[in-house]
Amino acid sequence: MARTDTVDVAPGSLADPGVTRVRTVRTVGRGITRLAGIVPFTVYISLGLLIPMIAIAVGAFKNPNTGAFTFSNVDIATHGVYLTGIRQSVILSVLASVIPGIFGALIAYAIFTAKRASLLRQVVITASGVFANFGGVPLAFLFIASFGSSALVTGWLNDIGLNIYNDGFSLYTLSGVALVYMYFQVPLMVLVILPALEGLRPAWREAAENLGARTWQYWRYVGGPVLMPSFLGCVLLLFGSALSAYATAEALTAGTIPLTSIQIASFLNGNVIAGQENVGKALGLGMVIIIAIVMVFYVLLQRRAAKWLR
Amino acid sequence: MAPISALAVGRRKHGAGGGESAGRRRTSFPVWRWVILLIAGVYFLLPLYAALRFAGIHAFGTVFVQPGFWPALWLSARLAIITTAITLALMVPTAVYVHLRLPGLRRLLEGITILPIVIPPVVLIVGVLQVSPGALKASPWLLGLEYVILGMPFAYRAIDAGLRSLDLKTLTEASSSLGAGWLTTLWRVLLPNLRTALLSATVLIVALVFGEFTMASLDLFVTFPVWIVLFDQLNANMSVAASIFALVVVWLLLMLIVVVGTRQARRTGGGQVNLFTAARTDTKGN
Amino acid sequence: MATNAADAATNDSGVAGIAGAAPARAARAGTSVSLRNLTRVFGKTRALDGMSLEIAPGELVALLGPSGCGKTTALRIVAGFETADHGEVLIEGKDVSPVPAAKRDMGMVFQSYSLFPNMNALDNVGFGLRMRRASGTRRRQRAGELLEMVGLSAQAKQFPHQLSGGQQQRVALARALAIEPRVLLLDEPLSALDAKVRLQLREQIRNLQQRLGTTTLFVTHDQEEALSMADRVGVMKNGKLEQIAAPSELYAKPATAFVAEFVGTMNRLPGDLNGGGTVTVLGTAVPVQDGAPESGPVDVLVRPEGLTLAPAPNGNGIVSNRTFLGASTRVTVLISGDTEIQVDVASTAAAAMVPGTAVQVALPPTPVLVAPRNT
């Protein structure tokens, strides 16, 4: 509601400060009641998300035995096997976000240009919704059954002379895990980039064509630049998702590759050196910080995208 | 005149052929799109096929009688119901409220609801287990409460897409000018128009609950996904069958929703049903 | 987004810019455009049904009609974004149907939001030249010229989301003209704009078009727009061209009842056909225009300004309403038999005719348009 009440008060008159004060209180009061509507949500988020996060942040700096403030957890978490874990996790996440990002964008574009009502489009979108949540042991198993050392596809490839295992491929290395991650990362990308694609107005395409642009020119000068912020933002989202994934990696590697998410879980399972019980929390905090930074960039990119894709 | 036009039509219909690389009609479906979709299809369906081959079709028949199958399924089902109920009751009014009264906070809300995608469940469960009261920890409902958080990104996107395709402001103003209170407007005017969005949010939550392993296992509750993993140690075939079963059921549910939703939307003149995205009503001119 | 007040405020500079700028580089000598027998069918609907149209070089032809009449389809076929099922489009006598849209050398202005959001106004206008491999300097120079022509030099570095609707459309126009197109195509370019801005842009577009001599096809559903801007107006209905004529002729001599009632206001008066080319209406016999039905119940179509009205105690009608329009007043009169008609009267005279006054409505003896009666 626009405030249209303006009171012309002679400067310096006695009425002046009084009016302003009342108006301020009223405005603030109105502002607070407006926020009342989102109280349930805020409460829920605080209880379910914020407080556990705070608990972790606090615990990361606590000595498990004495309860005193200490940096030792953080120190351990950023060295040795844990540092390797962080590094490996980041590499894996980059692999498992950029490649599915490109592939997912291509798929999204392929169906986006299909007619709205087409069966193909609906099938792909619903499949994406389902596969984006598929993971863990079942997924690991699917891939072991097809790409494992004595599995179906490996066998086929052997028949045509391509022995991938001899060439150094293994499902249980970083690249193998990345390959499996694509199974839920690609659908996630399709889902999150479709709204951006729908923001591309047909008028731009037609105007470009009318002015003489070929398809690649349209993408180079208009489509690409306009989509780029959204695309990058979605890739960042995928990065965060890959970094936090646990079940699939655990199922595939069973801890043979140091990955931060697996290491954190092992703390919960009690596989821990005495005195280091809170290192897991420090690791968790570190992970959340990395992701928070990523999310800041994501939000900035989305804001830029929104300016153009209104 | 006629022969010329026929020729011209013929040439047009054959699109890219004949040295008109720049003139490819956008109405025809270019080859490269089919290539992409084919590769995608192979990548996604091949492992399913391989797993099925490994497990054997007959595994599907016997999976239902394995010990622990039904209790685990029932637990997941109850969790799904509770999670859906809480999510919808929480997110729909909030989303509507923000859209109407606090549009400035929309971006913030979107940002917050994206968080659960990127906050590792494995980290979240650590924190949750630390702060929750003992009584709650002992019951599986703690999981339900946390699943609401996990499902928020998907549910919110679906609801938000549904809201954006309505003219929310006009509808609510019309409703209140005719004398309806806030709750009545929500129940009688908005919800019926949000049917598809609500349905897709529901199915997404169900998909999540039936696929979520990390938090459930670390919280030591045998939900359906956890059962699949535990059972895998005993009988790999069965667990594969079970997981594919879950996958297929959810997929069919979604397709069903889309079909029903489209038919309904067509009847009310709403046109196209779009999951997860807001349909743009741009037309190419009258 | 700047408000449309900005457009109103800059009108003077805009118009002055057009009138006072250095003589524009002459566009290529006008091109003739020919639409022959265009047919386009979508499922069960015939969007276009054998539509033919000849546009002379340098002419501005407006296609006018209700939504769904096929005018936009026809335009898009000329532009190359859609293909006709039958028929062809000829430019300077050559069939362009096999030529892809990108190579047709036509400039098009879309209904709204067609500016590329990631480029500023200058780059938008220069885009077509970039596609034609013009050098950077040449592009910027030409784009600058055109922005000046539309009065937006100051906005050259601004991005579309910083411009108002009217400014965006002016940039879109500049962009379409930058490539010196053979034909200019306008797809309801003013529909999305405020009324005041619309009026100003109408003038600017028409002035520019006349100065450059570009053959132009303009689609609109606003008859005022069509009548005020075009050399000829084509009224379309259900995929067919009902009539194409200069605005004055369209108004005074509508060829069909649809055209008569679509363009301007038209009264329908019940009449009786007499043999011998006259019809009795309002008690008098008046001659009939060509094309009237031979027999049967008919309605006579007369414009509000084609009737006379005077207070008369034993008149054939009673005033039921008056609408003040400025210099004239539209008086609604109830004729015996429950027919309501509208008559335009000078406001000074209308002042005396309060609702309820008995009046006499009469027709001058000029030939009238007659159509079969609506049941």
PDB file of C-alpha atoms in Angstrom, chain A residues 31-156:
ATOM      1  CA  GLY A  31       5.759  -3.287   8.953  1.00  0.00           C
ATOM      2  CA  ILE A  32       5.957  -5.811  11.763  1.00  0.00           C
ATOM      3  CA  THR A  33       2.424  -7.059  11.316  1.00  0.00           C
ATOM      4  CA  ARG A  34       3.158  -7.526   7.655  1.00  0.00           C
ATOM      5  CA  LEU A  35       5.986  -9.856   8.518  1.00  0.00           C
ATOM      6  CA  ALA A  36       3.714 -11.880  10.777  1.00  0.00           C
ATOM      7  CA  GLY A  37       2.568 -13.958   7.847  1.00  0.00           C
ATOM      8  CA  ILE A  38       5.893 -15.621   7.409  1.00  0.00           C
ATOM      9  CA  VAL A  39       6.414 -16.432  11.065  1.00  0.00           C
ATOM     10  CA  PRO A  40       5.479 -20.127  10.844  1.00  0.00           C
ATOM     11  CA  PHE A  41       7.916 -20.633   8.028  1.00  0.00           C
ATOM     12  CA  THR A  42      10.673 -18.755   9.772  1.00  0.00           C
ATOM     13  CA  VAL A  43      10.148 -20.719  12.962  1.00  0.00           C
ATOM     14  CA  TYR A  44      10.251 -23.999  11.106  1.00  0.00           C
ATOM     15  CA  ILE A  45      13.392 -23.108   9.223  1.00  0.00           C
ATOM     16  CA  SER A  46      15.067 -21.961  12.379  1.00  0.00           C
ATOM     17  CA  LEU A  47      14.283 -25.135  14.216  1.00  0.00           C
ATOM     18  CA  GLY A  48      14.940 -27.535  11.403  1.00  0.00           C
ATOM     19  CA  LEU A  49      17.839 -25.878   9.655  1.00  0.00           C
ATOM     20  CA  LEU A  50      19.335 -22.966  11.510  1.00  0.00           C
ATOM     21  CA  ILE A  51      19.663 -24.460  14.953  1.00  0.00           C
ATOM     22  CA  PRO A  52      21.295 -27.682  13.806  1.00  0.00           C
ATOM     23  CA  MET A  53      23.677 -25.563  11.771  1.00  0.00           C
ATOM     24  CA  ILE A  54      24.515 -23.411  14.733  1.00  0.00           C
ATOM     25  CA  ALA A  55      25.057 -26.532  16.819  1.00  0.00           C
ATOM     26  CA  ILE A  56      27.559 -27.715  14.292  1.00  0.00           C
ATOM     27  CA  ALA A  57      29.305 -24.384  14.106  1.00  0.00           C
ATOM     28  CA  VAL A  58      29.616 -24.278  17.867  1.00  0.00           C
ATOM     29  CA  GLY A  59      30.660 -27.897  18.158  1.00  0.00           C
ATOM     30  CA  ALA A  60      33.373 -27.396  15.581  1.00  0.00           C
ATOM     31  CA  PHE A  61      35.260 -25.234  18.011  1.00  0.00           C
ATOM     32  CA  LYS A  62      34.673 -27.257  21.142  1.00  0.00           C
ATOM     33  CA  ASN A  63      37.036 -29.670  22.750  1.00  0.00           C
ATOM     34  CA  PRO A  64      35.015 -32.893  23.097  1.00  0.00           C
ATOM     35  CA  ASN A  65      36.377 -33.727  26.502  1.00  0.00           C
ATOM     36  CA  THR A  66      36.598 -30.400  28.266  1.00  0.00           C
ATOM     37  CA  GLY A  67      34.082 -28.337  26.352  1.00  0.00           C
ATOM     38  CA  ALA A  68      36.623 -25.536  26.062  1.00  0.00           C
ATOM     39  CA  PHE A  69      37.073 -23.424  22.961  1.00  0.00           C
ATOM     40  CA  THR A  70      39.726 -24.802  20.656  1.00  0.00           C
ATOM     41  CA  PHE A  71      40.994 -24.568  17.120  1.00  0.00           C
ATOM     42  CA  SER A  72      42.359 -28.089  17.083  1.00  0.00           C
ATOM     43  CA  ASN A  73      39.324 -29.559  15.340  1.00  0.00           C
ATOM     44  CA  VAL A  74      39.602 -27.083  12.547  1.00  0.00           C
ATOM     45  CA  ASP A  75      43.314 -27.642  12.419  1.00  0.00           C
ATOM     46  CA  ILE A  76      42.975 -31.385  11.979  1.00  0.00           C
ATOM     47  CA  ALA A  77      40.173 -30.932   9.493  1.00  0.00           C
ATOM     48  CA  THR A  78      42.333 -28.854   7.191  1.00  0.00           C
ATOM     49  CA  HIS A  79      45.362 -31.112   7.103  1.00  0.00           C
ATOM     50  CA  GLY A  80      46.396 -34.601   6.171  1.00  0.00           C
ATOM     51  CA  VAL A  81      43.803 -37.068   5.035  1.00  0.00           C
ATOM     52  CA  TYR A  82      41.025 -34.556   5.570  1.00  0.00           C
ATOM     53  CA  LEU A  83      42.676 -31.999   3.366  1.00  0.00           C
ATOM     54  CA  THR A  84      43.003 -34.649   0.693  1.00  0.00           C
ATOM     55  CA  GLY A  85      39.353 -35.373   1.202  1.00  0.00           C
ATOM     56  CA  ILE A  86      38.421 -31.752   0.645  1.00  0.00           C
ATOM     57  CA  ARG A  87      40.553 -31.541  -2.455  1.00  0.00           C
ATOM     58  CA  GLN A  88      39.154 -34.745  -3.900  1.00  0.00           C
ATOM     59  CA  SER A  89      35.617 -33.663  -3.133  1.00  0.00           C
ATOM     60  CA  VAL A  90      36.096 -30.381  -4.924  1.00  0.00           C
ATOM     61  CA  ILE A  91      37.617 -32.021  -7.987  1.00  0.00           C
ATOM     62  CA  LEU A  92      34.823 -34.547  -8.082  1.00  0.00           C
ATOM     63  CA  SER A  93      32.219 -31.834  -7.709  1.00  0.00           C
ATOM     64  CA  VAL A  94      33.689 -29.766 -10.513  1.00  0.00           C
ATOM     65  CA  LEU A  95      33.630 -32.789 -12.801  1.00  0.00           C
ATOM     66  CA  ALA A  96      30.165 -33.708 -11.699  1.00  0.00           C
ATOM     67  CA  SER A  97      28.775 -30.225 -12.240  1.00  0.00           C
ATOM     68  CA  VAL A  98      30.311 -28.853 -15.412  1.00  0.00           C
ATOM     69  CA  ILE A  99      29.819 -31.919 -17.569  1.00  0.00           C
ATOM     70  CA  PRO A 100      26.255 -32.682 -16.467  1.00  0.00           C
ATOM     71  CA  GLY A 101      25.633 -28.942 -16.669  1.00  0.00           C
ATOM     72  CA  ILE A 102      26.402 -28.829 -20.360  1.00  0.00           C
ATOM     73  CA  PHE A 103      24.663 -32.077 -21.089  1.00  0.00           C
ATOM     74  CA  GLY A 104      21.603 -31.152 -19.064  1.00  0.00           C
ATOM     75  CA  ALA A 105      21.348 -27.774 -20.777  1.00  0.00           C
ATOM     76  CA  LEU A 106      21.464 -29.465 -24.167  1.00  0.00           C
ATOM     77  CA  ILE A 107      18.729 -31.880 -23.203  1.00  0.00           C
ATOM     78  CA  ALA A 108      16.623 -29.077 -21.790  1.00  0.00           C
ATOM     79  CA  TYR A 109      17.026 -27.151 -25.022  1.00  0.00           C
ATOM     80  CA  ALA A 110      16.238 -30.219 -27.082  1.00  0.00           C
ATOM     81  CA  ILE A 111      12.879 -30.664 -25.415  1.00  0.00           C
ATOM     82  CA  PHE A 112      12.163 -27.005 -24.857  1.00  0.00           C
ATOM     83  CA  THR A 113      11.814 -26.436 -28.549  1.00  0.00           C
ATOM     84  CA  ALA A 114       9.371 -29.288 -28.832  1.00  0.00           C
ATOM     85  CA  LYS A 115       5.731 -28.334 -28.728  1.00  0.00           C
ATOM     86  CA  ARG A 116       4.360 -27.726 -25.260  1.00  0.00           C
ATOM     87  CA  ALA A 117       1.918 -30.561 -25.283  1.00  0.00           C
ATOM     88  CA  SER A 118       4.241 -33.129 -26.733  1.00  0.00           C
ATOM     89  CA  LEU A 119       4.580 -36.445 -25.030  1.00  0.00           C
ATOM     90  CA  LEU A 120       8.323 -36.310 -25.343  1.00  0.00           C
ATOM     91  CA  ARG A 121       8.536 -33.153 -23.322  1.00  0.00           C
ATOM     92  CA  GLN A 122       6.325 -34.441 -20.549  1.00  0.00           C
ATOM     93  CA  VAL A 123       8.151 -37.740 -20.355  1.00  0.00           C
ATOM     94  CA  VAL A 124      11.526 -36.078 -20.077  1.00  0.00           C
ATOM     95  CA  ILE A 125      10.404 -33.590 -17.469  1.00  0.00           C
ATOM     96  CA  THR A 126       8.758 -36.163 -15.250  1.00  0.00           C
ATOM     97  CA  ALA A 127      11.692 -38.520 -15.667  1.00  0.00           C
ATOM     98  CA  SER A 128      13.970 -35.696 -14.574  1.00  0.00           C
ATOM     99  CA  GLY A 129      11.904 -35.162 -11.467  1.00  0.00           C
ATOM    100  CA  VAL A 130      12.235 -38.798 -10.566  1.00  0.00           C
ATOM    101  CA  PHE A 131      15.866 -39.366 -11.446  1.00  0.00           C
ATOM    102  CA  ALA A 132      17.033 -36.232  -9.697  1.00  0.00           C
ATOM    103  CA  ASN A 133      16.240 -37.969  -6.443  1.00  0.00           C
ATOM    104  CA  PHE A 134      17.624 -41.352  -7.320  1.00  0.00           C
ATOM    105  CA  GLY A 135      20.882 -42.251  -5.717  1.00  0.00           C
ATOM    106  CA  GLY A 136      22.727 -44.279  -3.164  1.00  0.00           C
ATOM    107  CA  VAL A 137      23.163 -48.001  -3.255  1.00  0.00           C
ATOM    108  CA  PRO A 138      20.510 -48.720  -5.888  1.00  0.00           C
ATOM    109  CA  LEU A 139      22.185 -46.291  -8.249  1.00  0.00           C
ATOM    110  CA  ALA A 140      25.622 -47.639  -7.448  1.00  0.00           C
ATOM    111  CA  PHE A 141      24.330 -51.079  -8.117  1.00  0.00           C
ATOM    112  CA  LEU A 142      22.896 -50.125 -11.483  1.00  0.00           C
ATOM    113  CA  PHE A 143      26.279 -48.924 -12.595  1.00  0.00           C
ATOM    114  CA  ILE A 144      28.216 -51.814 -11.156  1.00  0.00           C
ATOM    115  CA  ALA A 145      25.890 -54.057 -13.108  1.00  0.00           C
ATOM    116  CA  SER A 146      26.563 -52.198 -16.336  1.00  0.00           C
ATOM    117  CA  PHE A 147      30.027 -50.681 -16.118  1.00  0.00           C
ATOM    118  CA  GLY A 148      31.673 -52.808 -13.468  1.00  0.00           C
ATOM    119  CA  SER A 149      34.728 -54.875 -14.303  1.00  0.00           C
ATOM    120  CA  SER A 150      32.698 -57.925 -15.314  1.00  0.00           C
ATOM    121  CA  ALA A 151      29.493 -56.195 -16.264  1.00  0.00           C
ATOM    122  CA  LEU A 152      27.223 -55.892 -19.224  1.00  0.00           C
ATOM    123  CA  VAL A 153      28.482 -52.844 -21.061  1.00  0.00           C
ATOM    124  CA  THR A 154      32.088 -53.565 -20.272  1.00  0.00           C
ATOM    125  CA  GLY A 155      31.519 -56.930 -21.851  1.00  0.00           C
ATOM    126  CA  TRP A 156      30.024 -55.379 -24.969  1.00  0.00           C
TER     127      TRP A 156
END
